[in-house]
Amino acid sequence: MSYDVIIVGGGFAGMSAALQLARARRPILVVDAGQPRNRFAAASHGFLGQDGAAPAAIMREALRQLSAYPTVDFVHGRAASATGELDRFEVILEDGDVQTARRLVLATGVADTLPAIPGLTERWGQSVMHCPYCHGYEVRDRRIGVLANHPMASHQALMLPDWGPTTFFTQGVVAVDAELSGKLAARGVAVETTPIIEVLGVAPAISGVRLADGRIAPLEAIFTAPKTAPASDLAQQLCCALEDGMTGPHVKLESGQQTTVPGVYSAGDTASPMHNATLASAAGVMAGIGAHQSLIF
């Protein structure tokens, strides 16, 4: 069948968009590959009413609630390609199934690329994290390291002393001038210019890090901003413009979460330089409303 809206991505953003459209009684399809960015995290924090809940549990409940609406269909699978224009979009799934819709919402998230340091990847989302607001409280009063991976990493280093004693590992990425040195000192942040070459301990825990000169620095948690890129190339296939963010490119938006292509909306991490569950959900609400109102007006 043909739908009013196909939503690609069933995470916080996609399901929030779907809920608005379901309640507007519009026939919609949610396509989800089941590979959310937060699948490595045991709990989601800072999300009002869901603080401490497992992301998978939140999404199971979201699916249960959405399934009560008769105009909502779900497909577990990956959207391989998308083409078309306003009122005539076509999405081809990886299994060859073809679905059509008048509007699209892309909520496909981003893929993370961590620094190539042994021991980081297996701890990602557990003791190696990216968001102080999402995970800082859980490592409060522990020894925290900030691993520089982009020029603005010092911003993270200045924030984290609110949660625990912090060391800023510049990794040759950030030059600490007199002004920055003064700010870090005022916040009690230690600065280490010798690069980390290995994370130590029994994963997912961290006992310390090995530095390039052989020294061992004791640590219990690491924050770093991975390089990010859209997890799907559907936006590029549809000729949606991208713009550069702090950690990588994201879909460029106009008003109401619409992309630069009429009829294509986007929400969540794939369309924002700020990555947070609450922000993704709110953007999904706006994308769902934007898509619905475009069908009317």
PDB file of N, CA, C and O in Angstrom, residues 6-18 29-34 59 75 77 79 105-109 234 267:
ATOM      1  N   ILE A   6       6.440   7.645   5.382  1.00  0.00           N
ATOM      2  CA  ILE A   6       7.333   6.558   5.796  1.00  0.00           C
ATOM      3  C   ILE A   6       8.396   7.167   6.700  1.00  0.00           C
ATOM      4  O   ILE A   6       9.030   8.172   6.349  1.00  0.00           O
ATOM      5  N   ILE A   7       8.573   6.559   7.859  1.00  0.00           N
ATOM      6  CA  ILE A   7       9.583   6.990   8.825  1.00  0.00           C
ATOM      7  C   ILE A   7      10.679   5.940   8.828  1.00  0.00           C
ATOM      8  O   ILE A   7      10.423   4.765   9.108  1.00  0.00           O
ATOM      9  N   VAL A   8      11.893   6.356   8.508  1.00  0.00           N
ATOM     10  CA  VAL A   8      13.021   5.429   8.490  1.00  0.00           C
ATOM     11  C   VAL A   8      13.829   5.651   9.765  1.00  0.00           C
ATOM     12  O   VAL A   8      14.436   6.699   9.958  1.00  0.00           O
ATOM     13  N   GLY A   9      13.792   4.652  10.637  1.00  0.00           N
ATOM     14  CA  GLY A   9      14.471   4.743  11.925  1.00  0.00           C
ATOM     15  C   GLY A   9      13.467   4.674  13.057  1.00  0.00           C
ATOM     16  O   GLY A   9      12.568   5.510  13.140  1.00  0.00           O
ATOM     17  N   GLY A  10      13.641   3.682  13.927  1.00  0.00           N
ATOM     18  CA  GLY A  10      12.689   3.489  15.013  1.00  0.00           C
ATOM     19  C   GLY A  10      13.274   3.752  16.380  1.00  0.00           C
ATOM     20  O   GLY A  10      12.933   3.073  17.348  1.00  0.00           O
ATOM     21  N   GLY A  11      14.138   4.763  16.484  1.00  0.00           N
ATOM     22  CA  GLY A  11      14.685   5.170  17.773  1.00  0.00           C
ATOM     23  C   GLY A  11      13.830   6.248  18.410  1.00  0.00           C
ATOM     24  O   GLY A  11      12.654   6.421  18.094  1.00  0.00           O
ATOM     25  N   PHE A  12      14.435   7.007  19.316  1.00  0.00           N
ATOM     26  CA  PHE A  12      13.700   8.050  20.029  1.00  0.00           C
ATOM     27  C   PHE A  12      13.075   9.059  19.068  1.00  0.00           C
ATOM     28  O   PHE A  12      11.923   9.456  19.235  1.00  0.00           O
ATOM     29  N   ALA A  13      13.811   9.467  18.052  1.00  0.00           N
ATOM     30  CA  ALA A  13      13.304  10.472  17.114  1.00  0.00           C
ATOM     31  C   ALA A  13      12.217   9.890  16.217  1.00  0.00           C
ATOM     32  O   ALA A  13      11.140  10.470  16.055  1.00  0.00           O
ATOM     33  N   GLY A  14      12.500   8.743  15.617  1.00  0.00           N
ATOM     34  CA  GLY A  14      11.546   8.157  14.678  1.00  0.00           C
ATOM     35  C   GLY A  14      10.234   7.780  15.327  1.00  0.00           C
ATOM     36  O   GLY A  14       9.150   8.041  14.776  1.00  0.00           O
ATOM     37  N   MET A  15      10.287   7.167  16.503  1.00  0.00           N
ATOM     38  CA  MET A  15       9.056   6.758  17.175  1.00  0.00           C
ATOM     39  C   MET A  15       8.266   7.956  17.688  1.00  0.00           C
ATOM     40  O   MET A  15       7.031   7.929  17.722  1.00  0.00           O
ATOM     41  N   SER A  16       8.965   9.016  18.062  1.00  0.00           N
ATOM     42  CA  SER A  16       8.260  10.233  18.491  1.00  0.00           C
ATOM     43  C   SER A  16       7.533  10.874  17.313  1.00  0.00           C
ATOM     44  O   SER A  16       6.412  11.364  17.456  1.00  0.00           O
ATOM     45  N   ALA A  17       8.168  10.865  16.129  1.00  0.00           N
ATOM     46  CA  ALA A  17       7.491  11.358  14.924  1.00  0.00           C
ATOM     47  C   ALA A  17       6.284  10.491  14.602  1.00  0.00           C
ATOM     48  O   ALA A  17       5.193  10.997  14.268  1.00  0.00           O
ATOM     49  N   ALA A  18       6.462   9.187  14.720  1.00  0.00           N
ATOM     50  CA  ALA A  18       5.375   8.262  14.399  1.00  0.00           C
ATOM     51  C   ALA A  18       4.175   8.475  15.307  1.00  0.00           C
ATOM     52  O   ALA A  18       3.022   8.403  14.859  1.00  0.00           O
ATOM     53  N   LEU A  29       4.248   4.159   7.889  1.00  0.00           N
ATOM     54  CA  LEU A  29       5.087   2.973   7.996  1.00  0.00           C
ATOM     55  C   LEU A  29       6.375   3.355   8.702  1.00  0.00           C
ATOM     56  O   LEU A  29       7.029   4.333   8.332  1.00  0.00           O
ATOM     57  N   VAL A  30       6.752   2.576   9.731  1.00  0.00           N
ATOM     58  CA  VAL A  30       8.032   2.753  10.412  1.00  0.00           C
ATOM     59  C   VAL A  30       8.951   1.616   9.993  1.00  0.00           C
ATOM     60  O   VAL A  30       8.614   0.437  10.157  1.00  0.00           O
ATOM     61  N   VAL A  31      10.100   1.972   9.429  1.00  0.00           N
ATOM     62  CA  VAL A  31      11.102   0.994   9.005  1.00  0.00           C
ATOM     63  C   VAL A  31      12.288   1.096   9.955  1.00  0.00           C
ATOM     64  O   VAL A  31      12.871   2.169  10.115  1.00  0.00           O
ATOM     65  N   ASP A  32      12.635  -0.006  10.591  1.00  0.00           N
ATOM     66  CA  ASP A  32      13.726   0.045  11.574  1.00  0.00           C
ATOM     67  C   ASP A  32      14.599  -1.194  11.458  1.00  0.00           C
ATOM     68  O   ASP A  32      14.099  -2.324  11.425  1.00  0.00           O
ATOM     69  N   ALA A  33      15.915  -0.972  11.419  1.00  0.00           N
ATOM     70  CA  ALA A  33      16.866  -2.078  11.263  1.00  0.00           C
ATOM     71  C   ALA A  33      17.295  -2.681  12.592  1.00  0.00           C
ATOM     72  O   ALA A  33      18.031  -3.669  12.620  1.00  0.00           O
ATOM     73  N   GLY A  34      16.872  -2.070  13.714  1.00  0.00           N
ATOM     74  CA  GLY A  34      17.203  -2.622  15.016  1.00  0.00           C
ATOM     75  C   GLY A  34      18.639  -2.440  15.441  1.00  0.00           C
ATOM     76  O   GLY A  34      19.164  -3.253  16.213  1.00  0.00           O
ATOM     77  N   MET A  59      12.116   1.519  24.161  1.00  0.00           N
ATOM     78  CA  MET A  59      11.622   1.347  22.802  1.00  0.00           C
ATOM     79  C   MET A  59      10.606   0.215  22.691  1.00  0.00           C
ATOM     80  O   MET A  59       9.695   0.281  21.861  1.00  0.00           O
ATOM     81  N   VAL A  75       7.979  -2.363   9.851  1.00  0.00           N
ATOM     82  CA  VAL A  75       8.812  -3.325   9.126  1.00  0.00           C
ATOM     83  C   VAL A  75      10.166  -3.366   9.811  1.00  0.00           C
ATOM     84  O   VAL A  75      10.801  -2.322  10.029  1.00  0.00           O
ATOM     85  N   GLY A  77      13.723  -4.077   9.243  1.00  0.00           N
ATOM     86  CA  GLY A  77      14.632  -4.228   8.121  1.00  0.00           C
ATOM     87  C   GLY A  77      15.318  -2.920   7.815  1.00  0.00           C
ATOM     88  O   GLY A  77      15.054  -1.894   8.441  1.00  0.00           O
ATOM     89  N   ALA A  79      16.282   0.136   5.179  1.00  0.00           N
ATOM     90  CA  ALA A  79      15.926   0.837   3.951  1.00  0.00           C
ATOM     91  C   ALA A  79      17.201   1.035   3.134  1.00  0.00           C
ATOM     92  O   ALA A  79      18.112   1.752   3.560  1.00  0.00           O
ATOM     93  N   VAL A 105      10.275  10.797   6.661  1.00  0.00           N
ATOM     94  CA  VAL A 105      10.989  11.287   7.840  1.00  0.00           C
ATOM     95  C   VAL A 105      12.225  10.404   8.017  1.00  0.00           C
ATOM     96  O   VAL A 105      12.104   9.189   8.194  1.00  0.00           O
ATOM     97  N   LEU A 106      13.390  11.015   7.946  1.00  0.00           N
ATOM     98  CA  LEU A 106      14.651  10.286   8.115  1.00  0.00           C
ATOM     99  C   LEU A 106      15.134  10.468   9.548  1.00  0.00           C
ATOM    100  O   LEU A 106      15.478  11.571   9.969  1.00  0.00           O
ATOM    101  N   ALA A 107      15.137   9.375  10.296  1.00  0.00           N
ATOM    102  CA  ALA A 107      15.589   9.396  11.691  1.00  0.00           C
ATOM    103  C   ALA A 107      16.566   8.242  11.885  1.00  0.00           C
ATOM    104  O   ALA A 107      16.411   7.414  12.783  1.00  0.00           O
ATOM    105  N   THR A 108      17.559   8.205  11.023  1.00  0.00           N
ATOM    106  CA  THR A 108      18.440   7.046  10.908  1.00  0.00           C
ATOM    107  C   THR A 108      19.650   7.092  11.834  1.00  0.00           C
ATOM    108  O   THR A 108      20.422   6.135  11.882  1.00  0.00           O
ATOM    109  N   GLY A 109      19.833   8.189  12.571  1.00  0.00           N
ATOM    110  CA  GLY A 109      20.923   8.259  13.524  1.00  0.00           C
ATOM    111  C   GLY A 109      22.288   8.407  12.878  1.00  0.00           C
ATOM    112  O   GLY A 109      22.407   8.660  11.672  1.00  0.00           O
ATOM    113  N   LEU A 234      20.637   7.618   2.942  1.00  0.00           N
ATOM    114  CA  LEU A 234      19.378   7.966   2.289  1.00  0.00           C
ATOM    115  C   LEU A 234      19.255   9.460   2.024  1.00  0.00           C
ATOM    116  O   LEU A 234      18.738   9.873   0.978  1.00  0.00           O
ATOM    117  N   ALA A 267      15.151  14.053  11.746  1.00  0.00           N
ATOM    118  CA  ALA A 267      15.182  14.333  13.182  1.00  0.00           C
ATOM    119  C   ALA A 267      16.160  13.403  13.873  1.00  0.00           C
ATOM    120  O   ALA A 267      16.511  12.333  13.363  1.00  0.00           O
TER     121      ALA A 267
END
